[in-house]
XYZ file of C-alpha atoms in Angstrom:
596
model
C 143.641 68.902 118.410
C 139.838 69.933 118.454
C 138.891 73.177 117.063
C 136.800 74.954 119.731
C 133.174 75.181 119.684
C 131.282 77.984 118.008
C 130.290 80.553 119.700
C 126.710 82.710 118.877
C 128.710 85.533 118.233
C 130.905 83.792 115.250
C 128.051 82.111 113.741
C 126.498 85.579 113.453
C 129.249 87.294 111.676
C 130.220 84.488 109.666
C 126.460 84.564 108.070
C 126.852 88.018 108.239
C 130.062 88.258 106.164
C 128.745 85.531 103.417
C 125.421 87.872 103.397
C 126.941 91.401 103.115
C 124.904 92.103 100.270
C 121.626 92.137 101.640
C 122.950 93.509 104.999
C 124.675 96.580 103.621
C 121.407 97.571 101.909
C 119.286 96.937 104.933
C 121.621 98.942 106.886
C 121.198 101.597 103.865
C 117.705 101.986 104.242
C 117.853 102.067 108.175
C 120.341 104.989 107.814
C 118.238 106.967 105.399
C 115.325 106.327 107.933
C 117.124 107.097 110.858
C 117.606 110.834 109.520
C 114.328 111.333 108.266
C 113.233 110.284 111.725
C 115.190 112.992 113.492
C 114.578 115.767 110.673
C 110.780 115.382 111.442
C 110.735 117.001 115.077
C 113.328 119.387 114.000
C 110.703 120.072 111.081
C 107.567 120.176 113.677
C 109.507 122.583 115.620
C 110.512 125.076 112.446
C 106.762 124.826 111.469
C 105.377 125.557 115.534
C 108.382 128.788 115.671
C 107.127 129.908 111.857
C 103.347 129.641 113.415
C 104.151 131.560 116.056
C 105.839 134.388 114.951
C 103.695 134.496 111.993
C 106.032 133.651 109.563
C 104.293 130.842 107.887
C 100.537 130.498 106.460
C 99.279 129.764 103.161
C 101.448 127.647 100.541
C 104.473 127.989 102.685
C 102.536 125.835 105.532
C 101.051 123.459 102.952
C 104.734 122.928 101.680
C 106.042 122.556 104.793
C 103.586 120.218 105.974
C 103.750 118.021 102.667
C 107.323 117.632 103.428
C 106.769 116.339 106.801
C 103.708 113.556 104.912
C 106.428 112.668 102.412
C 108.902 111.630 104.977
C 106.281 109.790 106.646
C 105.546 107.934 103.725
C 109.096 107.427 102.868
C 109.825 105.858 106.256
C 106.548 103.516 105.832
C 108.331 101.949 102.708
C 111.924 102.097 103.560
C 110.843 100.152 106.773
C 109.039 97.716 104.673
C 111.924 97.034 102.369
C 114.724 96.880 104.908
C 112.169 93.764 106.967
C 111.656 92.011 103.233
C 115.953 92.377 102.526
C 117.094 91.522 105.786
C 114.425 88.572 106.743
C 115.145 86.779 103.373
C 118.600 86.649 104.391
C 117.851 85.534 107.865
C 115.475 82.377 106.512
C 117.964 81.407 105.136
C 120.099 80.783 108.275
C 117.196 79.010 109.256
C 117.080 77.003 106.608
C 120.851 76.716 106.326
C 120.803 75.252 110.072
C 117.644 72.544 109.518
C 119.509 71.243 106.661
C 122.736 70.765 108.587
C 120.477 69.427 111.393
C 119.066 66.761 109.083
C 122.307 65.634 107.388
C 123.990 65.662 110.657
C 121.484 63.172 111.989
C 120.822 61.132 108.550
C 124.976 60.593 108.659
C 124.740 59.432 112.515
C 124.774 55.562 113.643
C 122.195 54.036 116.375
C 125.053 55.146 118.766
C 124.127 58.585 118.363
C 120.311 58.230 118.508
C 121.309 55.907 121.901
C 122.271 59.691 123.243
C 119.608 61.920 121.885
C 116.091 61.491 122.652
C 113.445 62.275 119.537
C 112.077 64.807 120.660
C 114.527 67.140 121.725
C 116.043 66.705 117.856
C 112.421 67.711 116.673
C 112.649 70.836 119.195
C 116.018 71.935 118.355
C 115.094 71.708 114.249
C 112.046 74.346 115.590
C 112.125 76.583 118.874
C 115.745 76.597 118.753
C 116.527 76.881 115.397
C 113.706 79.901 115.095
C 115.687 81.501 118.411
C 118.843 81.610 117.039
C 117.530 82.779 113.466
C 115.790 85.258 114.725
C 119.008 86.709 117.297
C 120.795 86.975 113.981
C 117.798 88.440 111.901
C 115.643 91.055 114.208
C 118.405 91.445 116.943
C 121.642 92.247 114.146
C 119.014 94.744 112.517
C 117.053 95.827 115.733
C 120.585 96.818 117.365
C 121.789 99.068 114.042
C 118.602 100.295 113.967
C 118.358 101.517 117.808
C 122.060 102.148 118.054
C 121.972 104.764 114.969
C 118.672 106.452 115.855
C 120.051 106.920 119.775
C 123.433 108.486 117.892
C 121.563 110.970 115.489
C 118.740 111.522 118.377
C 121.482 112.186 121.023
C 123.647 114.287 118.230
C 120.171 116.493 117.775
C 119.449 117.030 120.972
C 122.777 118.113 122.003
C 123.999 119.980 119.091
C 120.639 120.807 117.574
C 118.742 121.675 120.405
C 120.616 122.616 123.912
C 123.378 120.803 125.113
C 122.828 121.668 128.700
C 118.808 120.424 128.249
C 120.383 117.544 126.662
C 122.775 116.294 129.664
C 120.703 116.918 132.492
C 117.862 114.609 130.648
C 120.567 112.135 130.080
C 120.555 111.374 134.096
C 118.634 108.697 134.594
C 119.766 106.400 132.044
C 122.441 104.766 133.517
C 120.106 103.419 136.118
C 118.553 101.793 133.132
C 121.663 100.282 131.808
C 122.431 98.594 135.047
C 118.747 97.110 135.284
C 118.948 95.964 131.378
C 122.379 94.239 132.440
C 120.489 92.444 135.768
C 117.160 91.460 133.345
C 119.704 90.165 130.501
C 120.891 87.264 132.893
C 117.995 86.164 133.955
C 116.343 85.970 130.203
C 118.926 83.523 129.621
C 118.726 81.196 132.011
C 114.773 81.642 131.682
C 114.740 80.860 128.332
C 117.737 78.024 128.530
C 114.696 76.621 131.219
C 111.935 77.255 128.793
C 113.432 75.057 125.849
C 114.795 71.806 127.512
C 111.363 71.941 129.169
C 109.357 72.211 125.660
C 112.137 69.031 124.645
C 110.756 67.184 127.640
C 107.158 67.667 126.592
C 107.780 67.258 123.099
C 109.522 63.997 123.673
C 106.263 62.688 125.804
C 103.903 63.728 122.869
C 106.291 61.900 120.589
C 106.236 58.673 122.854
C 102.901 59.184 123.188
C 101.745 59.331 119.465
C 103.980 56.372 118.683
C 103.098 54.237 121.250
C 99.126 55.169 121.916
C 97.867 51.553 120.872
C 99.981 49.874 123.617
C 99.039 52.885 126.146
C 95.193 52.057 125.274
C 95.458 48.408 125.536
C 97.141 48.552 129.445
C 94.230 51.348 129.743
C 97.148 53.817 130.452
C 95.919 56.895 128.341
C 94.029 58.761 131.426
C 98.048 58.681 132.968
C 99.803 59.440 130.045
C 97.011 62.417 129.317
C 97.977 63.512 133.183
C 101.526 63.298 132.647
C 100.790 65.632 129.772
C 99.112 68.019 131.310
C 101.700 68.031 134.110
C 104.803 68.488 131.724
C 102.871 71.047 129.714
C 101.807 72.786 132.652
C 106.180 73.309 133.398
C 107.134 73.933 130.222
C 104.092 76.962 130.073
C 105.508 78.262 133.740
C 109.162 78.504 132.354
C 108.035 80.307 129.098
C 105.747 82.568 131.589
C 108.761 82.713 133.697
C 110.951 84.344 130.868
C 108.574 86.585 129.170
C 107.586 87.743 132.641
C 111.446 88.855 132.618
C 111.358 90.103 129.524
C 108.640 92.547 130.280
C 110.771 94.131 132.815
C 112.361 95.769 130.213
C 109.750 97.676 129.677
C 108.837 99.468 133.033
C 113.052 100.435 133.111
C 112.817 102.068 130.013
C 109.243 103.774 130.852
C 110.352 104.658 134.184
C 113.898 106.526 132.819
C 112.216 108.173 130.173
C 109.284 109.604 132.498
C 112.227 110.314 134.711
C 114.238 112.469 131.902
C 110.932 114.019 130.354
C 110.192 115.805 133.973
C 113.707 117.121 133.869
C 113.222 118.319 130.126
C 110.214 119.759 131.050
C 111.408 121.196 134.071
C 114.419 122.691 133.289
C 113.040 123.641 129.162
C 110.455 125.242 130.860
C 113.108 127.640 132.990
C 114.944 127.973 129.800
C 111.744 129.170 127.888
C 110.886 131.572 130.251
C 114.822 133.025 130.683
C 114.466 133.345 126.052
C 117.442 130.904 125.984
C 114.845 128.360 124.453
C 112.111 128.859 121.836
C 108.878 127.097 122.242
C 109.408 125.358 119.030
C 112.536 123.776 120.454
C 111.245 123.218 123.428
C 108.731 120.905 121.627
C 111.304 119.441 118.878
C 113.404 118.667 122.110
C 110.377 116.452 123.982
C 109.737 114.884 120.203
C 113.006 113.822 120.250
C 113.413 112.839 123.676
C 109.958 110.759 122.714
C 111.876 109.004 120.144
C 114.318 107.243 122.497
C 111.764 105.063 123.501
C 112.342 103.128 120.427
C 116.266 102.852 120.829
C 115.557 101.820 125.038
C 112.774 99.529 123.830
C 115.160 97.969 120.868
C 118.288 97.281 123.361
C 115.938 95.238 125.443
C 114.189 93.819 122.792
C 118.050 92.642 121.271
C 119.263 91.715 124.626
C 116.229 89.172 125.058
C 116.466 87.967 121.523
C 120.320 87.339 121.796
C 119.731 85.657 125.190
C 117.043 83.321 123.566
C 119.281 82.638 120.886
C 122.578 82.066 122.642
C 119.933 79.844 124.500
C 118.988 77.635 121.848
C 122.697 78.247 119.929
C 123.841 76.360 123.244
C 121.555 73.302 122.667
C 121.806 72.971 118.842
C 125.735 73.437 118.721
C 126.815 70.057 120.631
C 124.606 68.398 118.122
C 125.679 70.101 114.716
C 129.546 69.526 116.056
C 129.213 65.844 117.571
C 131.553 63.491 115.340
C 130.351 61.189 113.122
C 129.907 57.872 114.793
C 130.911 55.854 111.967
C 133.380 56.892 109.615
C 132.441 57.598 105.861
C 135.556 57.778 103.805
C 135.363 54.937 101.987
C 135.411 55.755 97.851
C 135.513 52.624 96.259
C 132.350 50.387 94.701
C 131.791 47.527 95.520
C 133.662 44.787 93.241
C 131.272 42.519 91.123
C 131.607 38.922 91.875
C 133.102 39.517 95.413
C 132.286 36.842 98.198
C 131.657 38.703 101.532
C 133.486 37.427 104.799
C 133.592 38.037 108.208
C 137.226 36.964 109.912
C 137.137 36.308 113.585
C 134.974 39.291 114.174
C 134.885 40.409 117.939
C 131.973 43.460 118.989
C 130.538 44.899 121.992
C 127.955 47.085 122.840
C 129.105 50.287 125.343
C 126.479 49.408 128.032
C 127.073 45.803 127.960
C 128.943 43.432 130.217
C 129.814 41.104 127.725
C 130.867 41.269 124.027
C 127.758 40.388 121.860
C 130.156 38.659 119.724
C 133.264 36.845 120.019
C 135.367 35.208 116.758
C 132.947 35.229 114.282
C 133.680 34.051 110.970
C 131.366 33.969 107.940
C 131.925 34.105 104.409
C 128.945 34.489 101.739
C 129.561 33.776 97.752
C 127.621 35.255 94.956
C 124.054 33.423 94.908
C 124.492 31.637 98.077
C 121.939 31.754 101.051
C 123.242 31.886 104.561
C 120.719 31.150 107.852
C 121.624 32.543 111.543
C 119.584 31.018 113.827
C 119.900 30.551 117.903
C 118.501 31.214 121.064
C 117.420 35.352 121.474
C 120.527 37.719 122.640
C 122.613 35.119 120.443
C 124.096 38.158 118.360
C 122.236 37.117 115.193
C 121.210 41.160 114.599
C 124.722 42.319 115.372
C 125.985 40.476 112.945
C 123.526 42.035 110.473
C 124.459 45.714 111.962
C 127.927 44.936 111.426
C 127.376 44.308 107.667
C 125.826 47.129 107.402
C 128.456 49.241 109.174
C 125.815 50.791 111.637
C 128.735 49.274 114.295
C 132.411 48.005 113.835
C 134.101 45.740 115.064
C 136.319 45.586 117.654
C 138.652 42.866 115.895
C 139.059 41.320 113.259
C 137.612 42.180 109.464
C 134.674 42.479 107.493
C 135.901 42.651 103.837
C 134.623 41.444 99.944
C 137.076 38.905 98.127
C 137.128 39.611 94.605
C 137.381 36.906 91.909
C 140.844 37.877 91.369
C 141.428 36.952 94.735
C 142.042 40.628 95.825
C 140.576 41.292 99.533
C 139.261 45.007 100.157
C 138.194 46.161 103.748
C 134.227 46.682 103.955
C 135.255 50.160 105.461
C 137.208 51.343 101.446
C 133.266 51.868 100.215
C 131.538 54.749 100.629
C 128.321 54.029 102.550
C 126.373 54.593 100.307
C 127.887 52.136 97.942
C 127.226 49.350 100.248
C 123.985 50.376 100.788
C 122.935 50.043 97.538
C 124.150 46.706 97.768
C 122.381 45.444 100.644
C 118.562 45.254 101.390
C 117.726 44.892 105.110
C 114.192 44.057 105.882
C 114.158 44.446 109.825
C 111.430 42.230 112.066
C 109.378 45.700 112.700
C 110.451 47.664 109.403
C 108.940 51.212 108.920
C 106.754 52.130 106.700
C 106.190 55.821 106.029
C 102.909 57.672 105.775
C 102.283 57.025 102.191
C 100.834 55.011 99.554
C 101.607 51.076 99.361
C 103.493 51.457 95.908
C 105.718 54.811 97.351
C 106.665 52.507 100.371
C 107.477 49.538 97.914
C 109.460 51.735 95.648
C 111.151 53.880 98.200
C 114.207 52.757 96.659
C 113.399 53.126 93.349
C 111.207 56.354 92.692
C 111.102 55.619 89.059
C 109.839 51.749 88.817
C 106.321 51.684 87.156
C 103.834 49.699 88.580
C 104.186 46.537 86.656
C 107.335 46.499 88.432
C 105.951 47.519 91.912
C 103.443 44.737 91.460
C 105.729 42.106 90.382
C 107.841 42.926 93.339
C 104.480 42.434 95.437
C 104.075 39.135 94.131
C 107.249 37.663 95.272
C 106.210 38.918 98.807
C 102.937 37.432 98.680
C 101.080 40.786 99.773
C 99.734 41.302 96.177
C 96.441 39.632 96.734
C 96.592 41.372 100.185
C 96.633 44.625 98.183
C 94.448 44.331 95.996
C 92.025 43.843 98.636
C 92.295 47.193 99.939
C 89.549 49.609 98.820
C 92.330 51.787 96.487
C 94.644 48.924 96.091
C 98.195 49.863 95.512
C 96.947 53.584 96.117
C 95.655 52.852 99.854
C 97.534 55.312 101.934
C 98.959 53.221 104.861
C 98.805 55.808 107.523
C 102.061 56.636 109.865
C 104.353 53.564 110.785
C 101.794 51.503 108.312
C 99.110 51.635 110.715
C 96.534 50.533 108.602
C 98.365 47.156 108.123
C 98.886 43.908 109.759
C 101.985 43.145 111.191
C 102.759 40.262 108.317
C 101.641 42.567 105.807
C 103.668 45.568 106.711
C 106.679 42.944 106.352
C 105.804 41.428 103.454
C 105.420 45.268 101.663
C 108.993 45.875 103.209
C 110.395 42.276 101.361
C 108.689 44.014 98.049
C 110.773 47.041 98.986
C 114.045 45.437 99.511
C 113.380 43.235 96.183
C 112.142 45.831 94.275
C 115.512 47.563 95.368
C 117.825 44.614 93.490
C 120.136 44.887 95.953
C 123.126 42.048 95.565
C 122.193 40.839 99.531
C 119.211 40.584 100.820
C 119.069 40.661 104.768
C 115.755 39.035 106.637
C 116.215 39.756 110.269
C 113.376 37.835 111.231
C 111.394 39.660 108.756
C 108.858 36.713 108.336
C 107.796 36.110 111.903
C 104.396 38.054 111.907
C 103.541 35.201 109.138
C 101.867 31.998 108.565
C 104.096 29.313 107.501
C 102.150 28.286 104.501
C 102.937 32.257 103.813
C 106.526 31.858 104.857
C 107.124 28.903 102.243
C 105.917 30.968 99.243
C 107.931 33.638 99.824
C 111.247 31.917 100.355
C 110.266 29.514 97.486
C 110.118 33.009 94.995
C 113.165 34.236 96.347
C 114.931 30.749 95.809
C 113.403 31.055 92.220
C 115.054 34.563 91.941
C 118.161 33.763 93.122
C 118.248 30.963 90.570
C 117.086 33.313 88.106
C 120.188 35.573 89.097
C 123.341 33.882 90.614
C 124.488 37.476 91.840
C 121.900 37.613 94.218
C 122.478 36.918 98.005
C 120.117 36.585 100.828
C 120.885 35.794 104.512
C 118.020 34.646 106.689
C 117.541 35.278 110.602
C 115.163 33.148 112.063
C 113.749 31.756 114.825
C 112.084 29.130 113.014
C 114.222 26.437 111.568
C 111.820 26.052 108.810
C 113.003 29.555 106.788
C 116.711 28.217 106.511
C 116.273 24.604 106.243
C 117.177 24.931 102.320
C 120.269 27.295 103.143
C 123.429 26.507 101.577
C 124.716 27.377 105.009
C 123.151 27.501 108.344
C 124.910 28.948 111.649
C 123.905 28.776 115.112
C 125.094 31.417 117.174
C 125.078 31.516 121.332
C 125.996 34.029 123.359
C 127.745 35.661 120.508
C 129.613 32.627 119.210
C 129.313 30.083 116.614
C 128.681 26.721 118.541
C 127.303 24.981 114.932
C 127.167 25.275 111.614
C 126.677 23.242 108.231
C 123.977 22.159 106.228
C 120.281 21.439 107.618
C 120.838 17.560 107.181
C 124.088 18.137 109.011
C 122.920 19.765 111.673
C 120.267 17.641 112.385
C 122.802 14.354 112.997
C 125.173 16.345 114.680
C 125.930 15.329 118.180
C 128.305 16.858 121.529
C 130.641 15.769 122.778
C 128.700 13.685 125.474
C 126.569 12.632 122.672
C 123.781 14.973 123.053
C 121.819 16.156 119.780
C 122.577 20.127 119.104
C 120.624 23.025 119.988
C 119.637 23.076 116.232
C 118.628 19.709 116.070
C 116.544 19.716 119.865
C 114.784 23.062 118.021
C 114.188 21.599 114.566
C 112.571 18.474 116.616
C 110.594 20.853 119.269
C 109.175 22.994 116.395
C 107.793 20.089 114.376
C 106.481 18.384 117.492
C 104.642 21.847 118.119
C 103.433 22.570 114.101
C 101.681 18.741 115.190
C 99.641 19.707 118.221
């Protein structure tokens, strides 16, 4: 049974509860300003009565004037202190929610990322996040706030003043509850407009950004620039749209108020002249009536900040709550000496007619090199996925043999153990915005650079690098910009090596290379693996030429294994009508073309 989702309202008091501290203490300070606030008219109107009956002059009006500075000056830094206590707690909420965000998505396989656009992840770790922060930092205090200073107000003005005055100024103000109820709806659904439209546009500049070479080369920019402006141009009407309705709370609560000051006036005025009502509280009453414009002002304030974060609470929830996509409760290590195998593996993708594979079995000893190779859409990168556990498999069993001839399920390690393990070097891998050593020793922060350098050197990009006007230091610039396509591989092959993982996965990761390039660096990795027998590598190629000296090569089509066997093998093998292979044809084709 799945526990139901979260509303605003828990999140709020559960951050609430584990923050009491610094809530209590705001709530402290707002009380102590709260009655200072409505002792100050009461105060004017003692000093205006003393004034005119003569009562007070001299030190007695200085004193009673210093009195009302001092509580001015005490409500300046009371205010101040209850923003700083309160806000640091709120931040943290913030803070709290980006770092859930983050480890949410970090934990998540490509399944999940198939779902969720980029940039509507990048909107909900900002406008949303700072929404619902800010419905449980400004709205929690501006409510307690409003609510206590419309008690003690109201309390003055009834029992302090005239209770009559008091109820017949009180008239109007349903009318205003009633509007701040109808304006309260449509904030939401304003603002619920207003942030899947800043996702949209924040998805198109991501796009955009990442793709801007391609959109200048088809001469697309002037469109994409257009299709800017016209997504920018909705997502600016829907946030006009709800602050338009937010500013309607304003002319309600200006409108009552007018409303209930002509009836104070009114009616004070006939109480004045009958000497049920002194002048002095006659005034004290229209100060205090004056200060309900904060308390009216705060509930619509509150309502539109707990609209806007319900808003945004209703976007980011689905994504802080979605399950894990793969499974993570593996604790074992991974065993040394352990021969990896793949038993009659079955997989398909969701959106796909057929299974991208069907009875696939592998097996991959200490030191040994496997090759996939086939025709593209084989399955030769789902079998790499399913090693490392970004899918499972429908059937069958990915597991590590240990030399005592124990067998334990690829799914009993954590993932990060098997991580560790394995270095994948993708056809397009990602490098960040950094220097060329950072992005080599991503995995290892604490190599030095003979290391770095050495690992550069198997890839055959250390020359490369040392071409570059700050060598190792040369700051690639986002996605590795700056590079060439075979360099940015061969820096990601120093990565993975650099990493001393136990496998070593090339999917394709030497196809932006020459093949005078491509024989060095499989000739230093042969040399390494020699050097260390623990050390596995499995190569995915489209040319024959990176697996010839496998210890294993299979071909894969449409998902199953239709050959496999050494490269001398392979290249005598014949159908069943007597045909050559598909590995021998290609071997044949691609020398025939390396000759033209």
């Amino acid at each position: 049974m799945t526990a139901s989702p979260q509303t605003l309202a828990q999140l709020v008091l559960g951050f609430v509860r584990r923050h009491a501290r610094a809530y209590a203490l705001a709530a402290l300070m707002l009380l102590v300003i709260a009655v200072m606030t409505v002792w100050i008219p009461r105060q004017v109107g003692h000093v205006i009565d003393g004034l005119a009956q003569h009562r007070l002059a001299g030190k007695g009006l200085l004193l009673e004037l210093g009195k009302l500075v001092l509580a001015g000056a005490c409500v300046y830094l009371l205010r101040a202190g209850w923003r700083l206590t309160l806000f640091a707690a709120s931040y943290q909420l913030g803070r709290d929610l980006r770092t859930r965000l983050y480890r949410q998505m970090t934990l998540q396989g490509p399944r999940f990322f198939q779902r969720q656009r980029t940039g509507d992840l990048m909107a909900l770790a900002t406008n949303d996040v700072d929404a619902v922060e800010m419905a449980v930092g400004e709205a929690m205090l501006a409510a307690f706030d409003g609510s206590l200073t419309l008690l003690l107000v109201l309390g003055m003005m009834l029992l302090g003043v005239d209770w009559r005055l008091a109820l017949a100024s009180l008239v109007p103000f349903p009318l205003m509850a009633l509007s701040f109820w109808y304006v309260s709806e449509q904030v939401h659904q304003a603002w619920k407009a207003s942030l899947e439209r800043f996702s949209t546009l924040n998805q198109h500049v991501q796009d955009s950004l990442s793709g801007v070479r391609t959109l200048r080369a088809l001469g697309l920019a002037e469109r994409s620039a257009a299709q800017f402006s016209a997504l920018a141009d909705h997502a600016g009407e829907a946030a006009y749209q709800a602050q338009r309705w937010e500013a309607a709370y304003e002319p309600a609560v200006g409108m009552t108020l007018g409303l209930a000051m002509v009836i104070a006036l009114g009616m004070g005025g006939w109480l004045v002249s009958r000497h049920e009502l002194s002048i002095g509280q006659l005034t004290s009453f229209t100060m205090y009536l004056g200060q309900l414009i904060w308390p009216m002002f705060a509930a619509g304030w509150v309502l539109s900040l707990l609209e806007r974060g319900r808003a945004g609470w209703g976007r980011l929830q689905p994504v802080l709550d979605a399950p894990a996509t793969l499974a993570d409760s593996g604790q074992a290590e991974w065993p040394p000496g352990a021969t990896l195998h793949m038993k009659q593996v079955d997989f398909g993708y969701p959106e796909a007619a057929q299974p991208a594979l069907h009875e696939i079995s592998l097996a991959l000893a200490p030191g040994q090199t496997l090759g996939l190779v086939g025709p593209t859409g084989a399955g030769k990168s789902t079998v790499l996925n399913l090693l490392l556990r970004q899918f499972e498999p429908e059937a069958g069993q990915i597991s590590l043999d240990a030399a005592a001839g124990t067998a334990r399920p690829l799914t009993d390690l954590s993932l990060a153990a098997l991580r560790r393990r394995i270095a994948w070097v993708p056809q397009e891998p990602f490098l960040f915005s950094a220097s060329i050593a950072d992005n080599i020793a991503l995995a290892r922060p604490e190599a030095t650079r003979e290391q770095v350098m050495e690992a550069a050197r198997l890839a055959d990009v250390h020359d490369d690098v040392m071409g570059l006007p700050q060598g190792y230091d040369t700051l690639v610039g986002e996605r590795g910009v700056s590079l060439s396509g075979g360099q940015r591989q061969r820096v990601a092959i120093a990565r993975a090596l650099l990493s001393e993982a136990s496998i070593l996965l090339l999917d394709d990761a030497l196809s932006a290379v020459d093949t005078g390039t491509e024989t060095r660096i499989l000739g230093h990795l042969r040399e390494l693996r020699q050097a260390d027998r623990n050390r596995s590598l499995i190569v995915v190629s489209h040319r024959l030429s990176a697996v010839m000296d496998a210890d294993h090569i299979v071909v894969l089509r449409k998902g199953r294994i239709c050959e496999q066997g050494r490269h001398d093998a392979l290249l005598a093998h014949v159908d069943a009508h007597g045909h050559a292979g598909w590995y021998a044809t290609q071997w044949r084709y691609q020398q025939l073309e390396m000759t033209l």
